[in-house]
Coordinates of C-alpha atoms in Angstrom, one line a residue:
Chain A
M19 CA 114.3 106.3 79.0
K20 CA 113.7 109.9 78.6
D21 CA 110.7 109.5 81.0
I22 CA 113.3 108.8 83.6
I23 CA 114.9 112.2 82.8
Y24 CA 111.4 114.0 83.0
Y25 CA 110.5 112.4 86.4
F26 CA 114.3 113.2 87.6
E27 CA 114.0 116.9 86.4
R28 CA 110.8 117.5 88.3
D29 CA 112.2 116.1 91.6
L30 CA 115.4 118.2 91.0
L31 CA 113.6 121.4 90.2
R32 CA 111.3 121.0 93.4
W33 CA 114.2 120.3 95.7
L34 CA 116.5 123.1 94.4
R35 CA 113.6 125.7 94.7
G36 CA 113.3 124.9 98.4
R37 CA 116.2 126.8 99.8
L38 CA 116.0 125.5 103.2
S39 CA 115.8 121.9 102.0
V40 CA 119.2 122.5 100.0
F41 CA 120.8 124.3 102.8
S42 CA 120.0 121.2 105.6
A43 CA 121.0 118.7 102.7
L44 CA 124.5 120.3 102.7
V45 CA 125.0 121.3 106.2
M46 CA 123.8 117.9 108.0
P47 CA 126.6 115.8 106.4
A48 CA 129.2 118.4 107.6
A49 CA 127.7 118.3 111.0
W50 CA 128.0 114.7 111.1
L51 CA 131.7 114.7 110.0
I52 CA 132.6 117.3 112.6
F53 CA 130.7 115.9 115.5
V54 CA 131.4 112.2 114.9
G55 CA 134.8 112.6 113.3
L56 CA 136.4 115.0 115.4
A57 CA 134.5 114.9 118.9
L58 CA 134.5 111.1 119.7
P59 CA 137.6 110.0 121.7
T60 CA 139.3 107.2 119.9
T61 CA 142.4 105.1 120.8
F62 CA 142.5 102.5 117.9
T63 CA 143.8 104.9 115.2
T64 CA 146.0 108.0 114.9
N65 CA 144.2 109.4 111.9
Y66 CA 140.6 109.0 113.0
I67 CA 139.5 111.4 110.1
D68 CA 140.8 109.1 107.5
F69 CA 139.1 106.2 109.3
I70 CA 135.7 107.8 109.8
T71 CA 135.4 109.5 106.5
P72 CA 134.3 106.5 104.5
G73 CA 131.8 105.6 107.2
I74 CA 130.2 109.0 107.0
L75 CA 130.1 109.0 103.5
V76 CA 128.2 105.7 103.4
L77 CA 126.0 106.8 106.3
T78 CA 125.0 110.0 104.5
M79 CA 124.1 107.9 101.6
L80 CA 122.2 105.8 103.8
G81 CA 120.4 108.6 105.5
A82 CA 119.7 110.3 102.0
S83 CA 118.4 107.2 100.5
L84 CA 116.0 106.4 103.3
Q85 CA 114.7 109.9 103.6
G86 CA 114.2 110.0 99.8
G87 CA 111.5 107.3 100.1
S88 CA 109.3 110.0 101.7
L89 CA 109.2 111.6 98.3
L90 CA 107.1 108.9 96.9
I91 CA 104.9 108.8 100.1
F92 CA 104.3 112.4 99.5
D93 CA 103.6 111.9 95.9
K94 CA 101.1 109.2 96.8
I95 CA 99.3 111.0 99.6
L96 CA 98.9 114.3 97.4
G97 CA 97.6 112.3 94.2
F98 CA 100.6 112.8 92.0
L99 CA 101.1 109.1 91.9
N100 CA 97.8 108.3 90.6
K101 CA 98.1 110.8 87.8
F102 CA 101.5 109.2 87.0
L103 CA 100.3 105.6 87.2
A104 CA 97.4 106.7 84.8
L105 CA 100.0 107.6 82.1
P106 CA 100.9 105.6 79.2
A107 CA 104.8 105.9 80.3
P108 CA 106.3 102.8 81.7
R109 CA 105.7 102.7 85.3
E110 CA 109.2 101.9 86.3
S111 CA 110.5 105.1 84.9
I112 CA 108.8 106.5 88.3
L113 CA 111.0 104.4 90.2
F114 CA 114.2 105.2 88.1
G115 CA 113.4 108.8 88.3
K116 CA 113.1 108.8 92.0
I117 CA 116.3 106.6 92.7
C118 CA 118.4 108.7 90.1
F119 CA 117.3 111.9 92.0
I120 CA 117.9 110.5 95.5
T121 CA 121.3 108.9 94.5
T122 CA 122.3 112.2 92.9
R123 CA 121.3 114.2 96.0
G124 CA 123.2 111.8 97.9
L125 CA 126.2 112.3 96.1
I126 CA 126.1 115.9 96.1
Q127 CA 126.1 115.7 100.0
A128 CA 128.9 113.1 99.9
T129 CA 131.0 115.7 97.9
V130 CA 130.5 118.3 100.8
I131 CA 131.9 115.7 103.2
L132 CA 134.9 114.9 100.7
V133 CA 135.8 118.4 100.7
L134 CA 135.3 119.1 104.3
A135 CA 137.2 115.9 105.3
F136 CA 140.3 117.0 103.0
I137 CA 140.0 120.5 104.8
L138 CA 140.1 118.8 108.1
G139 CA 143.4 116.9 107.2
A140 CA 142.2 113.7 105.6
S141 CA 144.4 112.3 103.0
L142 CA 143.4 113.0 99.3
L143 CA 142.5 109.9 97.1
P144 CA 144.1 109.6 93.7
P145 CA 141.7 110.2 90.8
A146 CA 140.9 106.5 90.1
E147 CA 140.3 105.7 93.7
L148 CA 138.3 108.8 93.9
A149 CA 136.1 107.8 90.9
L150 CA 135.7 104.4 92.4
T151 CA 134.6 106.0 95.6
Y152 CA 132.0 107.7 93.9
G153 CA 131.0 104.7 92.0
I154 CA 130.6 102.5 95.1
L155 CA 128.5 105.3 96.7
A156 CA 126.4 105.6 93.7
L157 CA 125.7 101.8 93.7
F158 CA 125.0 101.9 97.2
G159 CA 122.6 104.7 96.9
L160 CA 120.7 103.0 94.0
L161 CA 120.3 99.8 96.1
L162 CA 119.0 101.7 99.1
S163 CA 117.0 104.1 97.3
A164 CA 115.3 101.5 95.2
F165 CA 114.4 99.6 98.4
S166 CA 113.0 102.6 100.2
T167 CA 110.9 103.8 97.3
T168 CA 109.5 100.5 97.0
V169 CA 108.6 100.2 100.5
A170 CA 107.1 103.6 100.2
L171 CA 105.0 102.3 97.4
H172 CA 103.3 99.8 99.7
L173 CA 102.9 102.1 102.6
S174 CA 99.8 104.6 103.0
D175 CA 101.1 107.3 105.1
H176 CA 103.9 109.3 106.3
D177 CA 103.8 108.1 109.8
S178 CA 104.3 104.4 108.8
Y179 CA 107.2 105.4 106.7
A180 CA 109.0 107.2 109.2
G181 CA 108.4 104.1 111.5
F182 CA 110.0 102.0 108.8
N183 CA 112.8 104.4 108.2
A184 CA 113.6 104.3 111.9
I185 CA 113.4 100.6 112.1
V186 CA 115.9 100.0 109.3
S187 CA 118.4 102.9 109.5
M188 CA 119.2 102.5 113.2
P189 CA 120.4 99.0 113.1
L190 CA 122.0 99.1 109.8
F191 CA 124.0 102.1 111.3
F192 CA 125.1 100.7 114.6
T193 CA 125.8 97.3 113.2
S194 CA 128.1 98.5 110.4
S195 CA 131.9 99.1 110.5
A196 CA 131.2 102.7 110.2
L197 CA 132.2 103.7 113.7
M198 CA 135.1 101.2 114.5
P199 CA 137.1 98.4 112.8
Y200 CA 136.1 94.8 113.2
D201 CA 139.1 94.2 115.6
V202 CA 137.8 96.6 118.1
M203 CA 134.3 95.7 118.1
P204 CA 132.6 93.2 120.6
S205 CA 133.0 89.7 119.0
W206 CA 129.2 89.1 119.0
L207 CA 128.8 92.1 116.7
R208 CA 131.4 91.2 114.3
P209 CA 129.4 88.8 112.2
F210 CA 126.5 91.2 112.1
A211 CA 128.8 94.0 111.0
Y212 CA 130.4 91.8 108.2
A213 CA 126.9 90.7 106.8
N214 CA 125.6 94.3 106.9
P215 CA 125.6 95.8 103.2
V216 CA 126.3 99.2 104.9
S217 CA 129.7 97.6 105.7
Y218 CA 130.2 96.3 102.0
A219 CA 130.3 99.9 100.8
I220 CA 132.3 101.2 103.8
D221 CA 135.0 98.4 103.7
S222 CA 135.3 98.7 99.9
I223 CA 135.8 102.5 100.3
R224 CA 138.3 102.2 103.2
A225 CA 140.3 99.6 101.1
L226 CA 140.6 102.2 98.4
Q227 CA 142.4 104.4 100.7
E228 CA 145.3 101.6 100.8
G229 CA 145.0 101.2 96.8
L230 CA 143.0 97.9 97.3
I231 CA 140.0 97.0 95.3
L232 CA 137.8 94.5 97.4
W233 CA 136.1 93.0 94.5
S234 CA 134.1 90.6 96.6
R235 CA 132.4 93.2 98.6
I236 CA 131.8 95.3 95.6
G237 CA 130.4 92.4 93.9
A238 CA 128.0 91.4 96.8
L239 CA 126.9 95.0 96.8
L240 CA 126.3 94.9 92.9
L241 CA 124.5 91.6 93.2
L242 CA 122.2 92.9 95.9
A243 CA 121.4 96.0 94.0
V244 CA 120.5 94.2 90.8
V245 CA 118.2 91.9 92.9
V246 CA 116.6 94.7 94.9
I247 CA 116.2 96.8 91.6
A248 CA 114.5 93.8 89.9
I249 CA 112.1 93.4 92.6
S250 CA 111.4 97.0 92.7
V251 CA 110.7 97.2 89.0
H252 CA 108.5 94.2 89.1
R253 CA 106.5 95.8 92.0
F254 CA 106.0 99.1 90.3
R255 CA 104.8 97.4 87.0
K256 CA 102.4 95.4 89.1
V257 CA 101.2 98.0 91.5
T258 CA 97.5 98.6 92.0
L259 CA 96.0 100.9 94.7
Chain B
M27 CA 76.9 106.9 69.1
D28 CA 80.3 105.4 69.4
T29 CA 80.8 103.7 72.7
A30 CA 83.5 105.4 74.7
I31 CA 83.2 103.4 78.0
E32 CA 81.4 99.8 78.4
T33 CA 81.4 98.1 81.7
T34 CA 79.8 94.5 82.0
D35 CA 79.1 93.4 85.6
L36 CA 82.1 95.5 86.9
T37 CA 82.7 94.5 90.5
R38 CA 85.3 95.3 93.2
L39 CA 85.6 93.7 96.7
Y40 CA 87.4 95.0 99.5
G41 CA 87.6 91.6 101.6
T42 CA 83.7 91.3 102.4
L43 CA 83.0 94.9 101.3
C44 CA 81.3 95.0 97.9
A45 CA 82.6 98.7 96.7
V46 CA 81.1 98.2 93.4
D47 CA 78.3 95.6 92.6
K48 CA 78.1 94.4 89.0
L49 CA 78.0 97.9 87.2
S50 CA 76.9 97.6 83.8
L51 CA 77.3 101.0 81.9
S52 CA 77.4 102.1 78.3
I53 CA 78.6 105.7 77.9
G54 CA 79.1 107.5 74.4
N55 CA 80.3 110.9 73.6
E56 CA 78.7 112.8 76.5
I57 CA 79.2 114.2 79.8
F58 CA 78.3 111.5 82.2
G59 CA 78.0 112.2 85.7
L60 CA 78.6 109.3 88.6
L61 CA 76.5 110.4 91.5
G62 CA 76.2 108.7 94.9
P63 CA 76.9 109.3 98.7
N64 CA 80.4 109.0 100.3
G65 CA 81.7 105.6 100.0
S66 CA 79.2 104.5 97.3
G67 CA 81.9 103.3 95.0
K68 CA 82.3 106.5 92.6
T69 CA 86.0 106.7 93.1
T70 CA 86.5 102.8 93.1
T71 CA 84.6 102.9 89.7
V72 CA 86.9 105.7 88.2
L73 CA 90.1 103.8 89.5
M74 CA 89.0 100.7 87.7
L75 CA 88.4 102.5 84.5
T76 CA 91.5 104.4 84.7
T77 CA 93.6 101.0 85.0
L78 CA 94.7 101.9 88.5
L79 CA 92.7 99.1 90.1
R80 CA 92.0 95.7 89.0
P81 CA 88.3 94.6 88.9
S82 CA 87.5 91.6 91.1
S83 CA 85.1 90.5 88.4
G84 CA 83.3 91.7 85.4
S85 CA 85.1 93.8 82.6
A86 CA 85.4 97.2 81.4
R87 CA 86.4 98.7 77.9
V88 CA 87.4 102.1 77.4
C89 CA 87.8 103.3 73.8
G90 CA 87.6 99.7 72.7
H91 CA 90.5 98.5 75.0
D92 CA 90.0 96.2 77.9
V93 CA 91.2 97.9 81.2
V94 CA 93.2 95.0 82.4
S95 CA 94.7 93.2 79.5
E96 CA 95.3 96.3 77.5
A97 CA 95.9 98.8 80.2
R98 CA 98.6 100.7 78.2
E99 CA 96.4 101.3 75.2
V100 CA 93.7 102.5 77.7
R101 CA 96.1 104.9 79.3
E102 CA 96.9 106.4 75.8
H103 CA 93.5 107.4 75.4
I104 CA 92.5 108.9 78.6
S105 CA 93.3 111.5 81.1
Y106 CA 92.7 111.1 84.8
V107 CA 92.4 114.2 87.2
P108 CA 92.0 112.9 90.9
Q109 CA 90.1 114.7 93.4
E110 CA 93.3 115.7 95.4
M111 CA 94.3 118.8 93.2
A112 CA 97.8 117.4 92.7
V113 CA 100.0 120.2 91.0
D114 CA 103.5 121.1 92.0
I115 CA 103.5 124.4 93.6
K116 CA 107.2 125.1 93.4
L117 CA 106.9 124.6 89.7
T118 CA 105.5 127.2 87.2
G119 CA 102.2 126.6 85.5
R120 CA 103.9 126.0 82.2
E121 CA 106.3 123.6 84.0
N122 CA 103.5 121.6 85.2
V123 CA 102.0 121.1 82.0
A124 CA 105.3 120.6 80.3
L125 CA 106.0 117.6 82.4
F126 CA 102.9 115.9 81.3
G127 CA 103.5 117.0 77.6
K128 CA 106.9 115.4 77.9
L129 CA 105.6 112.1 79.5
Y130 CA 103.0 111.7 77.0
G131 CA 105.7 112.3 74.4
I132 CA 103.5 114.7 72.1
D133 CA 104.7 116.3 69.0
R134 CA 105.0 120.0 68.5
R135 CA 105.2 120.2 72.5
D136 CA 105.6 123.8 73.0
E137 CA 102.8 125.0 70.7
K138 CA 100.6 122.4 72.3
I139 CA 101.3 123.5 75.9
D140 CA 100.7 127.1 74.8
E141 CA 97.3 126.0 73.3
V142 CA 96.1 124.2 76.4
L143 CA 97.1 127.0 78.6
E144 CA 95.2 129.3 76.3
I145 CA 92.2 127.0 76.5
M146 CA 92.2 127.2 80.2
E147 CA 92.8 131.0 80.3
L148 CA 96.1 130.7 82.2
C149 CA 98.3 132.2 79.6
D150 CA 99.1 135.4 81.4
R151 CA 100.0 133.6 84.5
A152 CA 101.8 130.6 83.0
D153 CA 105.2 131.4 84.2
D154 CA 104.2 132.3 87.6
L155 CA 104.9 129.7 90.5
V156 CA 101.7 127.4 91.0
R157 CA 102.1 128.5 94.8
T158 CA 100.5 131.8 93.8
Y159 CA 97.5 130.2 92.1
S160 CA 93.9 130.3 93.4
G161 CA 92.2 126.9 93.9
G162 CA 90.3 127.5 90.7
M163 CA 93.3 128.2 88.8
R164 CA 95.0 124.9 90.0
R165 CA 92.2 122.9 89.0
R166 CA 92.2 124.6 85.6
L167 CA 96.0 123.9 85.4
E168 CA 95.1 120.2 85.9
L169 CA 92.7 120.3 83.2
A170 CA 95.4 121.8 81.0
Q171 CA 97.7 118.9 82.0
A172 CA 94.9 116.3 81.2
L173 CA 94.4 118.0 77.7
V174 CA 97.9 118.3 76.6
H175 CA 97.7 114.8 74.7
E176 CA 94.2 115.2 73.3
P177 CA 92.7 112.3 75.2
S178 CA 89.4 110.7 73.8
V179 CA 88.1 110.3 77.5
L180 CA 88.6 112.6 80.3
F181 CA 88.1 111.2 84.1
L182 CA 87.4 113.7 86.5
D183 CA 86.9 112.7 90.2
E184 CA 85.1 115.5 92.1
P185 CA 86.4 118.4 89.8
T186 CA 84.7 121.1 91.8
I187 CA 85.3 120.0 95.4
G188 CA 86.4 123.0 97.6
L189 CA 86.1 125.6 94.9
D190 CA 84.0 128.7 95.2
V191 CA 80.9 129.4 93.1
A192 CA 82.5 131.3 90.4
A193 CA 85.3 128.9 90.2
R194 CA 82.9 125.9 90.0
R195 CA 80.9 127.5 87.2
K196 CA 84.0 128.2 85.2
I197 CA 85.2 124.8 85.5
W198 CA 82.0 123.5 84.3
E199 CA 81.8 125.8 81.4
H200 CA 85.3 124.5 80.3
I201 CA 84.1 120.7 80.9
R202 CA 81.0 121.7 78.4
A203 CA 83.3 123.2 76.1
L204 CA 85.7 120.0 75.9
K205 CA 82.8 117.9 75.4
G206 CA 81.9 120.3 72.4
R207 CA 85.4 119.4 71.1
G208 CA 84.3 115.8 70.8
M209 CA 85.8 114.5 74.3
T210 CA 83.9 112.1 76.3
I211 CA 83.7 113.3 80.0
F212 CA 83.2 111.0 83.1
V213 CA 82.9 113.0 86.1
T214 CA 81.9 112.1 89.6
T215 CA 80.4 114.8 91.9
H216 CA 78.4 115.4 95.1
Y217 CA 76.8 118.3 93.8
M218 CA 73.3 117.6 92.3
D219 CA 72.6 121.1 90.9
E220 CA 75.8 120.9 89.0
A221 CA 75.2 117.3 87.5
D222 CA 71.6 118.6 86.7
F223 CA 72.8 121.5 84.7
S224 CA 75.7 120.0 83.0
C225 CA 75.7 116.3 82.5
D226 CA 73.9 114.7 79.7
R227 CA 73.3 111.5 81.7
V228 CA 73.8 110.7 85.4
A229 CA 74.0 107.5 87.0
I230 CA 73.3 107.1 90.8
L231 CA 75.3 104.8 92.9
D232 CA 74.2 103.4 96.1
H233 CA 76.3 100.9 98.1
G234 CA 78.0 100.1 94.8
R235 CA 74.9 99.3 93.2
L236 CA 73.5 101.3 90.3
V237 CA 70.1 102.7 91.2
A238 CA 69.4 104.9 88.5
V239 CA 70.7 105.9 85.1
D240 CA 69.2 108.4 82.6
S241 CA 69.3 112.3 81.7
P242 CA 68.4 114.5 84.8
A243 CA 65.2 115.8 83.0
V244 CA 63.9 112.1 82.5
L245 CA 65.0 111.1 86.1
K246 CA 62.9 114.1 87.4
S247 CA 59.8 113.5 85.1
R248 CA 60.0 110.0 86.4
V249 CA 58.9 111.1 89.8
G250 CA 56.4 113.4 88.1
L251 CA 55.1 114.9 91.3
D252 CA 55.6 118.5 92.4
I253 CA 56.4 119.4 95.9
I254 CA 54.1 121.8 97.9
T255 CA 55.2 123.3 101.0
A256 CA 52.7 125.0 103.5
R257 CA 53.1 126.8 106.6
I258 CA 49.7 127.2 108.6
T259 CA 48.5 128.3 112.0
G260 CA 45.8 126.4 113.8
Q261 CA 44.7 122.8 113.7
W262 CA 44.7 120.4 110.6
D263 CA 43.3 117.0 111.1
G264 CA 44.8 115.2 108.1
T265 CA 42.2 115.2 105.7
L266 CA 43.2 116.2 102.3
P267 CA 41.7 116.9 98.9
E268 CA 42.1 114.0 96.4
G269 CA 45.5 113.8 94.5
I270 CA 47.5 115.3 97.2
Q271 CA 49.9 113.2 99.6
F272 CA 51.4 114.2 102.8
L273 CA 55.0 113.7 102.8
G274 CA 55.7 114.9 106.2
E275 CA 57.0 118.0 108.3
E276 CA 60.1 119.9 107.8
E277 CA 60.4 122.1 110.7
D278 CA 57.3 124.3 110.8
D279 CA 56.4 123.3 107.1
L280 CA 54.1 120.7 106.0
V281 CA 55.3 119.0 102.8
F282 CA 53.0 117.5 100.3
S283 CA 53.4 116.2 96.9
A284 CA 50.9 116.2 94.1
A285 CA 50.8 116.0 90.4
E286 CA 50.3 119.3 88.9
G287 CA 50.8 121.0 92.1
S288 CA 50.0 124.6 91.2
V289 CA 46.4 123.5 90.1
K290 CA 46.0 121.6 93.6
V291 CA 47.0 124.7 95.7
P292 CA 43.6 126.4 95.7
G293 CA 41.8 123.2 96.9
L294 CA 44.4 122.6 99.5
V295 CA 44.1 126.2 100.9
R296 CA 40.2 125.6 100.9
C297 CA 40.6 122.5 102.9
F298 CA 42.8 124.1 105.6
E299 CA 40.4 127.0 106.0
D300 CA 37.4 124.8 106.2
Q301 CA 39.0 123.2 109.3
G302 CA 39.7 126.8 110.7
A303 CA 43.3 127.0 110.2
S304 CA 44.9 129.8 108.2
V305 CA 47.5 129.5 105.7
R306 CA 50.6 131.9 106.3
S307 CA 52.4 130.7 103.2
I308 CA 52.5 128.2 100.4
S309 CA 54.9 127.4 97.6
V310 CA 55.1 124.8 94.8
R311 CA 58.3 123.7 93.3
T312 CA 59.1 120.9 90.8
P313 CA 61.4 118.2 92.2
T314 CA 65.2 118.6 91.8
L315 CA 67.9 116.0 91.4
D316 CA 68.3 116.2 95.1
D317 CA 64.7 115.0 95.8
I318 CA 65.4 112.0 93.3
F319 CA 68.7 111.4 94.8
L320 CA 67.3 111.1 98.2
S321 CA 64.3 109.0 97.2
L322 CA 66.6 106.5 95.6
V323 CA 69.5 106.4 98.0
Q324 CA 69.2 104.9 101.5
T325 CA 70.7 107.3 104.1
R326 CA 73.8 105.9 105.7
D327 CA 72.9 106.7 109.1
D328 CA 70.1 104.0 109.3
A329 CA 72.5 101.4 107.7
G330 CA 73.0 99.6 111.0
G331 CA 76.2 99.6 113.3
F332 CA 79.1 101.5 112.0
D333 CA 81.8 99.1 111.1
D334 CA 84.9 101.1 111.7
H335 CA 87.3 98.4 110.3
R336 CA 85.4 98.1 107.0
F337 CA 85.2 102.0 106.7
R338 CA 89.0 102.3 107.0
T339 CA 89.8 99.6 104.7
M340 CA 87.5 101.3 102.2
L341 CA 89.1 104.7 102.8
R342 CA 92.4 103.4 102.7
R343 CA 91.9 101.3 99.5
R344 CA 89.7 103.9 97.8

């Protein structure tokens, strides 16, 4: 258990000491919110900022998680991973250290968005709903970062990881319910959007704005996270070069 | 002599490429050097012994534990420093060592960290960011990380690669000192002179196969012949006094081998002069590990067509 904290600490320290990386992590989501949230012409809602904020929150977690996989790629290329794998500490601690760090960094970015959205006129969620929002985002972050870190474990260079990132993030992004509600999207897109795990998170957070808890969507997300993390742990335990 | 590392027919295949071929070694408390040209299977061997790569067949035991079935026990007794020089430049030297101290779960952590930093002569720079360290210091920092849990066996993959002469010498001084503290050191290197000077025994690998294993002194004496290099002007028809063999020409020099070379020199000079050639210079040297290495290892260039796919597979999986 402690090993996870040590690996987490290492990544956190390295991130915090790179000023530019911290700056960009905080500014990028804000830019998303402003350009996507305020600049797109919309007709289906009067309060677009309330509508788009959950989408931007989840997309930020998606981006942070997929980008986070490159941490492991670099550890691998630079020789750190070999050193860690030769340690007696359980190998899945490497995985959990990474996904904790990636998710934490994503939640920090999400906080920037929440604050900014409030400043831009979004309605403030009551404490319980806000806590649940964070819970859903964390769950989504764990799922995606476990996935990206495990994919990174099996790729050998940064270019192929960038390729993977592009292939996965684009479709997940555009076929989700982030940018428009189900009733305005083209009918062929609807089933894809509904089945997309990104939408599970977005829909659950949107429902919270109306005080509803979509247990089925949250449950699906939880189930998916458990399965993906179980597979990831198995892969990390078994990994050979 | 306790056996620290024992391999029996250790083999690793990458598809059709045999990276390590039935390697059997028995290594006690010593500095053991694994030598070989690029792609001869050195790193593959280290990866198998450090439990990072599964052998295709054969077995290996490190500190009495099997590298496959008792991988965790093996990892508790070893440290591995890969050739990439992986230290976090955004952390301080102390933080880098502390990470490993924590992950190994050692007792009296702070004391131990100070101790290994002291051994590696990094105390006065311990709280500086590693970004400001020289290559030699970074390598010493890696050794400090590797020492923090007092391993029985230390695996070093090309520990002096890319370092300047002074830094290399210092690394080897430290390696010898560690052996003095009872540690077994398994090291791969390209530098024959370093292996000659510091290793108790060396093994030479070629295409994954063990071609020689012994102390550098024994390997050199096995050839038993001195190398005579002569530069002459005029014609020489190829006749030679008894006991001298012509090896070939190296640029303008004629190279010969002979037992007790310095005794044979006057005869050789006389032989040249009898034919009207004059000797401009002549020198005798004992063979180095380089000569042994080159005589035992086939050069890669004449090994037939270059199989690009195989080469990539090997590099990637290495």
